[in-house]
Structure formats: structure tokens, C-alpha cells
CSV table of C-alpha atoms in Angstrom, one decimal:
chain,number,residue,atom,x,y,z
W,1,MET,CA,-27.4,85.1,-16.8
W,2,ILE,CA,-26.9,82.2,-17.9
W,3,THR,CA,-27.4,81.1,-21.6
W,4,MET,CA,-29.0,78.5,-23.1
W,5,LYS,CA,-25.9,77.1,-24.7
W,6,PHE,CA,-24.4,77.1,-20.9
W,7,LEU,CA,-27.3,74.7,-19.9
W,8,VAL,CA,-26.7,71.9,-22.6
W,9,VAL,CA,-23.5,72.1,-22.5
W,10,LEU,CA,-23.5,71.4,-19.1
W,11,ILE,CA,-26.0,69.1,-19.3
W,12,VAL,CA,-24.1,67.0,-21.8
W,13,LEU,CA,-20.4,67.3,-18.9
W,14,LEU,CA,-23.2,66.0,-16.7
W,15,THR,CA,-24.0,63.1,-18.6
W,16,CYS,CA,-20.9,62.3,-19.5
W,17,ALA,CA,-19.8,62.6,-16.4
W,18,ARG,CA,-22.0,60.0,-15.3
W,19,ALA,CA,-21.3,57.1,-17.8
W,20,PHE,CA,-17.3,58.2,-16.9
W,21,ALA,CA,-17.7,57.4,-13.4
W,22,ALA,CA,-20.0,54.0,-14.2
W,23,GLU,CA,-17.5,51.5,-12.9
W,24,PRO,CA,-18.1,47.3,-12.2
W,25,PHE,CA,-19.6,47.2,-9.2
W,26,GLY,CA,-20.8,43.4,-6.6
W,27,ARG,CA,-23.1,42.5,-3.6
W,28,ALA,CA,-23.7,39.7,-1.4
W,29,SER,CA,-26.1,38.6,0.3
W,30,ILE,CA,-27.3,35.4,2.8
W,31,GLU,CA,-30.6,34.0,2.4
W,32,GLY,CA,-32.6,33.1,5.8
W,33,ALA,CA,-29.6,33.9,7.4
W,34,GLU,CA,-31.3,32.8,11.2
W,35,GLY,CA,-32.1,30.0,12.7
W,36,ILE,CA,-29.0,28.4,11.2
W,37,VAL,CA,-28.1,24.8,12.6
W,38,PRO,CA,-25.1,23.1,11.7
W,39,GLY,CA,-24.5,20.8,8.9
W,40,GLN,CA,-27.5,22.9,6.9
W,41,GLN,CA,-27.3,24.2,4.1
W,42,VAL,CA,-26.5,28.3,3.8
W,43,HIS,CA,-26.9,30.3,0.4
W,44,VAL,CA,-24.7,32.9,-0.3
W,45,VAL,CA,-25.9,35.6,-3.1
W,46,VAL,CA,-23.2,37.0,-4.9
W,47,ASP,CA,-24.8,39.5,-7.5
W,48,VAL,CA,-21.8,41.4,-10.0
W,49,PHE,CA,-22.7,44.5,-12.4
W,50,ALA,CA,-21.3,46.0,-15.0
W,51,PRO,CA,-22.1,48.8,-17.3
W,52,ASP,CA,-23.9,48.3,-21.1
W,53,PHE,CA,-22.6,44.4,-21.5
W,54,PHE,CA,-20.5,41.5,-20.4
W,55,THR,CA,-17.6,40.9,-23.3
W,56,SER,CA,-16.2,38.5,-21.2
W,57,PRO,CA,-18.2,36.3,-18.1
W,58,PRO,CA,-17.3,36.7,-14.1
W,59,GLN,CA,-14.8,33.7,-12.7
W,60,PHE,CA,-16.4,33.0,-9.8
W,61,PRO,CA,-13.6,32.2,-7.5
W,62,LEU,CA,-13.9,29.6,-4.5
W,63,PHE,CA,-13.1,30.5,-1.3
W,64,LYS,CA,-12.0,28.2,2.2
W,65,VAL,CA,-14.1,28.6,4.6
W,66,PRO,CA,-13.0,26.7,8.7
W,67,ASP,CA,-15.2,24.1,9.4
W,68,ALA,CA,-16.8,23.9,6.0
W,69,LEU,CA,-17.6,22.9,3.3
W,70,VAL,CA,-18.0,25.4,-0.1
W,71,THR,CA,-18.8,25.0,-3.0
W,72,LEU,CA,-20.2,26.9,-5.9
W,73,SER,CA,-23.9,25.4,-7.0
W,74,ASP,CA,-24.7,23.6,-9.7
W,75,ASP,CA,-27.8,26.0,-10.8
W,76,ARG,CA,-27.3,27.8,-14.5
W,77,PRO,CA,-26.3,32.0,-14.0
W,78,GLN,CA,-29.0,34.0,-14.3
W,79,ASN,CA,-29.2,37.5,-15.5
W,80,LEU,CA,-30.1,40.5,-14.7
W,81,VAL,CA,-30.8,44.5,-15.4
W,82,GLN,CA,-30.4,47.1,-13.3
W,83,THR,CA,-30.8,50.6,-14.2
W,84,ILE,CA,-28.8,53.0,-11.5
W,85,ASP,CA,-28.6,56.8,-12.5
W,86,GLY,CA,-29.5,57.1,-15.7
W,87,VAL,CA,-26.8,54.2,-16.3
W,88,GLU,CA,-28.4,50.6,-17.5
W,89,TYR,CA,-26.2,47.4,-15.2
W,90,SER,CA,-26.2,44.1,-16.9
W,91,GLY,CA,-25.7,41.4,-13.6
W,92,ILE,CA,-25.0,38.2,-13.6
W,93,ARG,CA,-26.1,36.1,-10.0
W,94,ARG,CA,-24.4,32.8,-8.8
W,95,SER,CA,-25.0,31.4,-5.2
W,96,TYR,CA,-22.2,29.9,-3.3
W,97,ALA,CA,-23.1,26.9,-0.8
W,98,VAL,CA,-21.2,27.1,2.6
W,99,VAL,CA,-22.1,23.8,4.4
W,100,PRO,CA,-21.0,25.1,8.0
W,101,GLU,CA,-19.7,21.9,10.0
W,102,LYS,CA,-20.3,22.8,13.6
W,103,ALA,CA,-22.0,26.1,15.6
W,104,GLY,CA,-20.1,29.3,16.1
W,105,SER,CA,-19.8,32.2,13.7
W,106,PHE,CA,-18.1,32.1,10.3
W,107,PRO,CA,-16.7,35.4,8.5
W,108,LEU,CA,-16.8,34.9,5.0
W,109,PRO,CA,-13.8,36.1,3.2
W,110,GLU,CA,-13.1,38.8,0.0
W,111,ILE,CA,-13.3,37.4,-3.2
W,112,ASP,CA,-11.8,38.8,-6.2
W,113,ILE,CA,-14.6,38.1,-9.4
W,114,ASP,CA,-12.2,38.5,-13.0
W,115,LEU,CA,-14.7,40.1,-16.0
W,116,GLY,CA,-14.2,41.8,-18.9
W,117,TYR,CA,-17.4,44.6,-20.0
W,118,SER,CA,-18.4,47.7,-22.6
W,119,ALA,CA,-17.1,50.8,-22.1
W,120,ASN,CA,-18.1,53.1,-24.9
W,121,GLY,CA,-16.7,50.1,-26.9
W,122,ASN,CA,-14.3,49.1,-26.0
W,123,PRO,CA,-13.3,46.1,-24.6
W,124,VAL,CA,-11.9,46.4,-20.8
W,125,LYS,CA,-11.1,43.9,-18.5
W,126,THR,CA,-11.0,44.4,-14.5
W,127,GLN,CA,-11.8,42.9,-11.2
W,128,VAL,CA,-13.6,43.4,-8.6
W,129,LYS,CA,-13.4,43.2,-5.0
W,130,MET,CA,-16.2,41.8,-3.5
W,131,ALA,CA,-16.4,41.4,0.7
W,132,LEU,CA,-19.4,38.4,1.8
W,133,PRO,CA,-21.3,38.1,4.7
W,134,SER,CA,-20.7,36.4,7.9
W,135,PHE,CA,-23.5,34.0,9.7
W,136,LYS,CA,-23.8,32.7,12.8
W,137,VAL,CA,-24.4,29.3,13.7
W,138,ALA,CA,-26.7,27.8,16.6
W,139,PRO,CA,-26.3,24.4,18.4
W,140,ALA,CA,-30.0,22.9,17.8
W,141,SER,CA,-31.6,21.3,21.0
W,142,GLY,CA,-31.0,17.5,20.1
W,143,GLN,CA,-29.4,17.1,16.9
W,144,THR,CA,-26.6,14.5,16.8
W,145,SER,CA,-23.0,14.8,16.9
W,146,THR,CA,-22.8,14.2,13.3
W,147,PRO,CA,-25.4,16.8,12.1
W,148,PHE,CA,-27.2,16.2,7.9
W,149,ALA,CA,-29.5,18.9,8.1
W,150,ALA,CA,-32.2,19.1,4.8
W,151,ARG,CA,-35.7,19.1,3.4
W,152,ASN,CA,-38.3,16.7,3.0
W,153,LEU,CA,-35.9,13.7,2.9
W,154,THR,CA,-37.3,10.8,1.8
W,155,VAL,CA,-36.6,6.5,1.5
W,156,THR,CA,-37.3,3.9,-1.2
W,157,GLN,CA,-36.3,1.0,-1.7
W,158,SER,CA,-36.7,-2.0,-4.8
W,159,PHE,CA,-35.7,-5.1,-5.6
W,160,ASP,CA,-35.0,-6.7,-9.7
W,161,ARG,CA,-36.3,-9.7,-8.4
W,162,ASP,CA,-39.3,-10.6,-6.1
W,163,PRO,CA,-37.1,-11.7,-3.1
W,164,ALA,CA,-39.6,-13.9,-2.3
W,165,SER,CA,-39.0,-16.9,-5.2
W,166,LEU,CA,-35.5,-17.4,-4.3
W,167,ARG,CA,-33.8,-20.5,-5.4
W,168,VAL,CA,-30.0,-21.6,-4.4
W,169,GLY,CA,-26.8,-20.3,-5.9
W,170,GLY,CA,-29.3,-16.9,-6.9
W,171,ALA,CA,-29.2,-14.2,-6.7
W,172,VAL,CA,-31.2,-10.1,-5.6
W,173,VAL,CA,-30.3,-6.9,-6.0
W,174,ARG,CA,-32.0,-4.4,-3.3
W,175,THR,CA,-31.7,-1.2,-4.9
W,176,ILE,CA,-32.4,2.3,-1.8
W,177,VAL,CA,-32.7,5.7,-3.1
W,178,ILE,CA,-32.4,8.6,-0.7
W,179,PHE,CA,-33.7,11.4,-1.2
W,180,ALA,CA,-33.5,14.9,-0.4
W,181,GLU,CA,-34.2,19.1,-1.2
W,182,ASP,CA,-32.0,21.8,0.1
W,183,THR,CA,-28.9,19.5,1.0
W,184,GLN,CA,-25.9,18.1,-1.6
W,185,ALA,CA,-24.7,14.3,-2.1
W,186,MET,CA,-21.7,14.3,-1.0
W,187,LEU,CA,-23.0,15.4,2.2
W,188,MET,CA,-25.5,12.6,2.4
W,189,PRO,CA,-24.5,9.6,5.4
W,190,PRO,CA,-23.9,5.6,3.9
W,191,LEU,CA,-26.5,3.7,5.4
W,192,ASP,CA,-26.2,1.3,9.0
W,193,LEU,CA,-26.4,-2.5,6.6
W,194,ALA,CA,-26.6,-5.4,9.3
W,195,GLN,CA,-25.2,-8.1,8.3
W,196,VAL,CA,-27.8,-11.3,7.8
W,197,ALA,CA,-26.3,-14.8,8.5
W,198,GLY,CA,-26.2,-17.0,6.7
W,199,LEU,CA,-26.9,-13.9,3.5
W,200,ALA,CA,-23.2,-13.2,1.7
W,201,THR,CA,-23.5,-9.1,0.9
W,202,TYR,CA,-21.5,-7.0,-1.4
W,203,ALA,CA,-22.4,-3.7,-1.5
W,204,LYS,CA,-21.7,-1.6,-5.1
W,205,PRO,CA,-20.2,1.9,-4.0
W,206,PRO,CA,-22.6,4.5,-4.1
W,207,LEU,CA,-24.0,7.0,-6.8
W,208,LEU,CA,-24.3,10.7,-6.4
W,209,ALA,CA,-26.9,12.6,-8.0
W,210,ASP,CA,-27.2,17.0,-7.3
W,211,GLY,CA,-29.8,18.9,-9.4
W,212,VAL,CA,-32.4,15.4,-9.1
W,213,GLU,CA,-36.3,16.4,-10.2
W,214,ARG,CA,-38.9,13.6,-9.2
W,215,ARG,CA,-42.7,14.2,-9.6
W,216,GLY,CA,-44.2,15.9,-6.1
W,217,ILE,CA,-47.5,15.4,-4.1
W,218,GLY,CA,-49.8,17.2,-6.7
W,219,ARG,CA,-47.7,16.7,-10.1
W,220,SER,CA,-44.8,19.3,-8.7
W,221,VAL,CA,-41.7,18.7,-9.5
W,222,GLU,CA,-39.3,18.1,-6.7
W,223,THR,CA,-35.3,19.2,-7.5
W,224,GLY,CA,-32.9,18.0,-4.4
W,225,SER,CA,-30.1,15.1,-4.5
W,226,THR,CA,-30.7,11.6,-4.4
W,227,ARG,CA,-27.8,9.1,-2.9
W,228,THR,CA,-28.3,5.7,-3.9
W,229,GLU,CA,-27.6,2.4,-2.4
W,230,THR,CA,-26.7,-1.1,-4.4
W,231,ILE,CA,-27.0,-4.2,-2.6
W,232,VAL,CA,-26.8,-7.8,-3.8
W,233,TYR,CA,-27.6,-11.2,-1.5
W,234,THR,CA,-26.8,-14.5,-2.4
W,235,THR,CA,-27.1,-17.3,-0.2
W,236,SER,CA,-26.0,-20.4,-0.3
W,237,SER,CA,-28.8,-23.1,1.8
W,238,GLU,CA,-32.0,-22.7,1.5
W,239,GLY,CA,-35.0,-21.5,4.0
W,240,ARG,CA,-36.4,-18.5,4.9
W,241,PHE,CA,-33.8,-15.4,5.8
W,242,SER,CA,-35.3,-11.8,6.5
W,243,LEU,CA,-33.7,-8.5,6.0
W,244,PRO,CA,-33.9,-6.2,9.3
W,245,ALA,CA,-35.2,-3.0,8.9
W,246,ILE,CA,-33.5,0.5,8.4
W,247,SER,CA,-33.9,3.8,9.5
W,248,TYR,CA,-32.7,7.1,8.1
W,249,SER,CA,-31.6,10.1,10.3
W,250,TRP,CA,-31.0,12.7,9.6
W,251,PHE,CA,-32.0,17.0,10.9
W,252,ASP,CA,-35.4,18.1,9.7
W,253,VAL,CA,-34.8,22.0,8.8
W,254,ASP,CA,-38.3,22.8,8.3
W,255,GLY,CA,-39.0,22.0,11.9
W,256,HIS,CA,-36.1,22.0,13.8
W,257,ALA,CA,-36.3,19.0,14.8
W,258,ASN,CA,-33.9,15.1,14.5
W,259,ALA,CA,-36.3,12.5,12.1
W,260,ALA,CA,-35.6,9.3,10.7
W,261,ALA,CA,-37.0,7.9,7.6
W,262,THR,CA,-37.3,4.4,7.6
W,263,LEU,CA,-38.2,1.0,5.8
W,264,PRO,CA,-39.6,-2.5,7.1
W,265,ALA,CA,-37.8,-5.3,7.7
W,266,VAL,CA,-37.4,-7.8,4.2
W,267,GLY,CA,-37.9,-11.5,4.1
W,268,LEU,CA,-36.3,-13.8,1.6
W,269,VAL,CA,-37.3,-17.3,1.1
W,270,VAL,CA,-34.7,-19.3,-1.0
W,271,ALA,CA,-35.8,-23.3,-2.6
W,272,ALA,CA,-34.1,-25.8,-2.5
W,273,PRO,CA,-32.5,-25.8,-7.0
W,274,THR,CA,-34.0,-27.3,-9.8
W,275,THR,CA,-32.4,-30.8,-10.9
W,276,PRO,CA,-29.9,-30.1,-14.1
W,277,ARG,CA,-30.5,-31.5,-16.9
W,278,THR,CA,-28.6,-34.8,-18.7
W,279,ARG,CA,-25.7,-32.6,-20.9
W,280,ILE,CA,-26.4,-33.9,-24.7
W,281,ASP,CA,-23.0,-33.5,-26.3
W,282,PRO,CA,-23.4,-32.3,-29.8
W,283,LYS,CA,-22.9,-34.0,-33.1
W,284,LEU,CA,-19.4,-32.7,-34.9
W,285,ASP,CA,-19.5,-34.1,-39.0
W,286,GLN,CA,-15.6,-35.3,-40.0
W,287,GLU,CA,-14.4,-32.1,-41.7
W,288,SER,CA,-13.4,-33.6,-45.5
W,289,ALA,CA,-10.7,-32.7,-47.3
W,290,PRO,CA,-9.5,-29.7,-48.6
W,291,SER,CA,-10.7,-29.4,-52.7
W,292,ARG,CA,-8.0,-29.3,-55.0
W,293,GLY,CA,-9.4,-26.0,-55.9
W,294,MET,CA,-9.8,-24.2,-52.0
W,295,THR,CA,-5.8,-25.8,-52.7
W,296,ARG,CA,-4.9,-23.2,-55.5
W,297,GLY,CA,-7.2,-20.4,-54.5
W,298,LEU,CA,-5.1,-20.6,-51.1
W,299,LEU,CA,-1.4,-20.5,-53.3
W,300,THR,CA,-2.7,-17.6,-55.1
W,301,VAL,CA,-3.9,-15.4,-51.6
W,302,MET,CA,-0.4,-16.1,-50.1
W,303,LEU,CA,1.3,-15.1,-54.3
W,304,LEU,CA,-0.6,-12.0,-53.6
W,305,GLY,CA,0.5,-11.4,-50.1
W,306,ALA,CA,4.0,-11.7,-50.9
W,307,VAL,CA,3.8,-9.7,-53.8
W,308,ASP,CA,1.9,-6.8,-51.8
W,309,VAL,CA,4.9,-7.4,-48.8
W,310,ALA,CA,7.5,-7.3,-51.4
W,311,ALA,CA,5.8,-3.3,-52.5
W,312,ALA,CA,6.3,-2.5,-49.3
W,313,LEU,CA,9.9,-3.3,-48.3
W,314,PHE,CA,10.8,-2.2,-52.0
W,315,ALA,CA,8.4,1.5,-51.1
W,316,TRP,CA,10.3,2.1,-47.9
W,317,ARG,CA,13.3,1.9,-48.6
W,318,ARG,CA,12.8,4.3,-51.6
W,319,TYR,CA,10.5,6.4,-49.8
W,320,PRO,CA,12.2,8.3,-46.8
W,321,ALA,CA,9.5,10.5,-46.6
W,322,ILE,CA,6.6,7.6,-46.9
W,323,ARG,CA,9.0,7.0,-43.4
W,324,ALA,CA,8.2,10.0,-41.7
W,325,GLY,CA,4.7,9.8,-43.1
W,326,LEU,CA,3.9,7.1,-41.2
W,327,LYS,CA,5.9,8.0,-38.6
W,328,ARG,CA,3.2,11.8,-38.0
W,329,PHE,CA,0.2,9.4,-39.1
W,330,ARG,CA,0.7,7.3,-36.0
W,331,GLU,CA,1.9,10.0,-33.7
W,332,GLN,CA,-1.8,12.3,-34.6
W,333,ARG,CA,-3.6,8.7,-33.7
W,334,ARG,CA,-1.5,7.9,-30.7
W,335,ASN,CA,-2.5,11.2,-29.7
W,336,SER,CA,-6.3,12.1,-31.8
W,337,PRO,CA,-9.5,13.4,-29.4
W,338,HIS,CA,-10.9,9.9,-29.1
W,339,ARG,CA,-7.7,8.6,-27.4
W,340,ARG,CA,-6.8,11.2,-25.1
W,341,LEU,CA,-10.1,10.7,-23.8
W,342,ARG,CA,-10.1,6.9,-23.8
W,343,ARG,CA,-7.2,6.9,-22.1
W,344,LEU,CA,-7.8,9.6,-19.1
W,345,GLN,CA,-11.4,7.5,-18.5
W,346,ALA,CA,-9.0,4.9,-17.6
W,347,VAL,CA,-7.1,6.4,-15.5
W,348,ILE,CA,-10.2,7.0,-13.6
W,349,ARG,CA,-11.2,4.0,-13.3
W,350,VAL,CA,-8.2,2.8,-12.4
W,351,GLY,CA,-6.3,5.6,-10.7
W,352,PRO,CA,-5.7,6.8,-7.6
W,353,ASP,CA,-6.9,10.3,-6.5
W,354,ASP,CA,-3.4,12.1,-7.7
W,355,ALA,CA,-2.9,10.7,-10.5
W,356,ILE,CA,-6.9,11.1,-12.0
W,357,TYR,CA,-6.7,15.0,-10.1
W,358,ARG,CA,-3.1,15.7,-12.9
W,359,ALA,CA,-5.4,14.5,-15.3
W,360,LEU,CA,-7.7,15.9,-15.0
W,361,GLN,CA,-5.9,18.9,-15.2
W,362,ASP,CA,-3.8,17.3,-18.3
W,363,TRP,CA,-7.3,17.2,-20.6
W,364,SER,CA,-8.5,21.2,-18.5
W,365,ARG,CA,-5.4,22.6,-20.9
W,366,ARG,CA,-5.7,20.9,-23.5
W,367,LEU,CA,-9.0,22.5,-24.1
W,368,GLY,CA,-7.7,26.2,-22.9
W,369,PHE,CA,-9.0,26.2,-19.7
W,370,ARG,CA,-6.4,28.1,-15.8
W,371,THR,CA,-7.8,25.3,-13.7
W,372,VAL,CA,-9.8,22.2,-13.4
W,373,THR,CA,-12.4,24.1,-12.2
W,374,ALA,CA,-12.5,26.6,-14.8
W,375,TRP,CA,-13.1,24.1,-17.4
W,376,VAL,CA,-15.9,22.8,-15.0
W,377,ASP,CA,-17.9,25.5,-14.8
W,378,ALA,CA,-17.3,25.8,-19.0
W,379,GLN,CA,-18.8,22.3,-19.0
W,380,GLY,CA,-22.6,23.0,-17.4
W,381,ASN,CA,-22.9,19.1,-16.4
W,382,PRO,CA,-24.8,18.6,-13.8
W,383,ARG,CA,-23.4,15.2,-13.7
W,384,LEU,CA,-19.2,15.9,-13.8
W,385,ALA,CA,-19.6,18.7,-11.0
W,386,PRO,CA,-20.4,17.2,-8.2
W,387,GLN,CA,-18.0,14.5,-8.7
W,388,VAL,CA,-15.2,16.6,-9.2
W,389,ALA,CA,-16.3,17.9,-6.0
W,390,LEU,CA,-15.8,14.9,-4.3
W,391,LEU,CA,-12.5,14.3,-6.0
W,392,GLU,CA,-10.9,18.4,-4.2
W,393,ARG,CA,-12.8,17.3,-0.9
W,394,ARG,CA,-10.8,13.7,-0.8
W,395,LEU,CA,-7.8,14.9,-2.1
W,396,PHE,CA,-7.6,18.0,1.1
W,397,ARG,CA,-10.3,17.5,2.8
W,398,SER,CA,-10.2,14.1,4.4
W,399,ARG,CA,-10.9,10.8,2.3
W,400,ASP,CA,-14.9,9.9,4.3
W,401,ALA,CA,-16.6,10.9,0.7
W,402,GLN,CA,-16.8,7.7,-2.0
W,403,LEU,CA,-16.1,8.5,-5.2
W,404,ASP,CA,-18.6,7.7,-8.6
W,405,ARG,CA,-15.5,6.7,-11.0
W,406,THR,CA,-17.7,4.9,-13.1
W,407,ALA,CA,-20.1,8.1,-13.4
W,408,LEU,CA,-17.0,10.6,-13.6
W,409,ALA,CA,-15.5,8.6,-16.3
W,410,SER,CA,-19.4,9.4,-18.8
W,411,ALA,CA,-19.2,12.4,-16.9
W,412,ILE,CA,-16.8,13.8,-20.0
W,413,ALA,CA,-16.6,14.0,-23.3
W,414,LEU,CA,-15.0,15.8,-26.9
W,415,PRO,CA,-15.9,19.7,-27.5
W,416,ALA,CA,-18.0,20.0,-30.2
W,417,ALA,CA,-15.3,21.4,-32.2
W,418,GLU,CA,-13.0,18.1,-31.9
W,419,ARG,CA,-15.8,15.8,-32.4
W,420,GLU,CA,-16.3,17.0,-35.6
W,421,ASP,CA,-12.6,17.1,-36.5
W,422,ALA,CA,-12.2,13.3,-35.5
W,423,LYS,CA,-14.9,12.9,-37.9
W,424,SER,CA,-13.5,14.6,-40.9
W,425,ALA,CA,-9.6,13.0,-40.2
W,426,LEU,CA,-10.9,9.8,-41.2
W,427,PRO,CA,-10.6,7.8,-44.2
W,428,ASP,CA,-12.0,7.7,-47.3
W,429,LEU,CA,-15.3,4.9,-47.5
W,430,ASN,CA,-14.2,4.1,-51.0
W,431,PRO,CA,-9.6,4.1,-50.9
W,432,THR,CA,-8.6,3.4,-54.0
W,433,PRO,CA,-7.3,0.3,-54.8
W,434,ARG,CA,-3.3,-0.3,-54.6
W,435,ARG,CA,-3.0,-2.9,-57.3
W,436,PRO,CA,-2.8,-0.8,-60.1
W,437,LEU,CA,0.0,0.9,-58.7
W,438,LEU,CA,2.3,-1.9,-58.2
W,439,PRO,CA,3.5,-1.8,-61.5
W,440,SER,CA,4.8,1.9,-60.7
W,441,LEU,CA,6.5,1.3,-57.8
W,442,LEU,CA,8.6,-1.8,-58.8
W,443,ARG,CA,10.5,0.3,-62.1
């Protein structure tokens, strides 16, 4: 007959076995796997679970898929909690965006996710292998050869001044903003801007942004991506001009049909320049000769400066430690966080793509990150990630995307710790004057 003591021991053993058997695991799914068309953004949701709690967050790697663009979503990771067989698991959810470029079957690879978790109070490093699901893309009837699929796309324009009140030699700036949901800014094709006879047209590099919020109908907040085109028009002759209407083609995912967003034609009226006013040259008073007192003051300043120079030369020869200290100071100043940041931003603004990526790798390693991707993920900056993705696309896929160098440079900032170090390294605001020390140096 089974005694009570044996039952207690059996329950304890089963509980311990279940606790020891608890291991991290993952699962993946595809949102809206039906009716996918070329150019549509496919969301691959990945959940990673670990017993108890994570000691280091999961590292979601990027992977390659032929004839598709793969990016890791910029959304904040979602925390999950789930109980399985009496064991509580902590989970983290992230999603990949896969954009197929043509119809067909798209099998996704197996990925390895590094993480750390707590096992019986001890931190453990491990790796979760996860097979991602596949999906199929069907050709949509009537879709263009260069697919761009999105939801709720709109095109708006504005001018920095009234286009009907220009004068010869003046300029008007036209800003066109393309907004769309469920896509990425780097996938938005450029506008087809026709040249206008009699007008000089200057187009600035487009500004791309993801995670942009705007007010919708009924005070609802819509989140999407934007492509901002800025065009400057100038003219050297008066008259009437017309900026032609704009039609922006796209594929509506909800309606499964081609669509076009349009802007109406805009008239420009350029008037003759205003008559320039007669220039009146200013009259300058004759300079008075320097007074005797000013000459004496100048001689005094020169004498004191000569004494300072002599003392500095004596200290330079007398104390080698001073020279070594000045050398270390110059080296620290040259490699200060602020100067390294300015050098990185200068490379981003004028350097080639490969030089920019090497500079970002060096910056990431100095901050303790193994890769540029790990550094970008840790920043959580919605302006930084799309620009780095554009740079990698230009380097490793094609150069059809335009990198916004200004946006990338402005999105990089010093970590809080380095900002504090740089602030504490500033010299005293009220330093001790050097002059009382000169007699002791000259002895």
C-alpha cells in the first residue's frame, strides 16, 4: 500500500523534473497570410519564451530571402507572460517585415536567437533555434511591373509663399508629402516631376521617415511612413507659368486594385523686379591718432606677454613631465566623445557609403556593441534605424534608394554616460591666475 510519505516524495520529484525540464522556446506566425501580393509588407511575428525571467534580452538576427527585402520592425518589443504545465514563462515579441518583389513561394530560413535566462537562480546563456513559416505571393490582376503596395496613401503639398505673387529672381519652395500605412519609407518610389519651360527646378534629396503619427478622421491617430519631396522653382523672366498636375500610382492592399493619388496643377505668376533704390555710401569719421596713454598700455601688454612666453619656454625645458602631460591632454581632447561624434557626422555628410559604414562600425565597437545592428537596436531611435537600413541596402543590394545624410547624422547622439564624462572634464570656470606662480618658476 502506498504510504503518504511516498506520495509526498513522488510529488516533489515530479515538480522538480518539470522545473528542470523547462527550457526556452520560440514560435513564429504570419499576420494576414492570405491574399499577399508583390510589394506588400508581410509581418512575421516571432515570440521567444524563457522560464522565470530573462537575464539578457533576445538578439533577433536579420536574415536574407531571395527576391525580398527583410527588415526588423522599429516597434518597441512587446512583453508576454504565459504559464505552461505549471511553469511561468516570460516572453518577448518582435516582428520582421518581409516585402516580396514578385509572385511565388517564399520559404523563410531557420534563425538562431541568443538570450540569457534564470535557471534555479543562476544566469544561463543559450540559443533558441526557430524555423520561420513560409508564405505564398499571388500576382494581382492589373498590378504594375514595379509594385508598391500600401494602405491609406495620401499626397499633400504646400508652398512657402503665395505662388501668384513672385518677382523675377525670386524663388518658391514646394513641399510634397506622401503618407502611407503598412509600408516603409524606403520602399516609396520617387515622384515623377516634369520640367516646366521658363522655370529652373532644383529638387532636394527626399526625407524618409517611419513611425510618423498624424491626426485622422474623428481625432483618431494614424501611424505610417512618409516621403517628403522638396522642390525649389526660380525664374529669370516675368510671366505666367503652370506647374503640371501630379499623379502618384500605388497598389491598394485593402481594395486589391491599382490606385492613384493626385495633386492639381498650380499657377505661378512672376512680376517684374522692383526698382532698386539709390545706394548711399556711409561717411566714415577720420580715425584719430592713438593717444600717449594708449601707447603706454600697449607696451605694458606686450611686456607682460613677453614675460609669459619666457616663463612658458623655461617651464617647457625645465619640466619634461609638463610636456608629457600636455601631450596626453591633447590626445584626450582629440579623442573626446564630442570630437569623435563630430568626425563621424562629417564622414556621414561627405564620405562614400562604405566609409560611412566603417565609421559606424568603429563607433558601435567603441560603445561596446559587436555589430552596427546591435547598436541601432539598443538606441530605439525611430529616425536612426531606417537610415541605417537604407545604407545597408545601398551597400549590399542596390543603389536605387536615396540616403538622407542629414537625417542620419542628426539621429546619432552621445550616450548619457559619455555626455556626463565630457561635462565633468571641462576646466574650472574660475581658474587660479598664472601670474602669481611666475616668480616661483623663475627661481
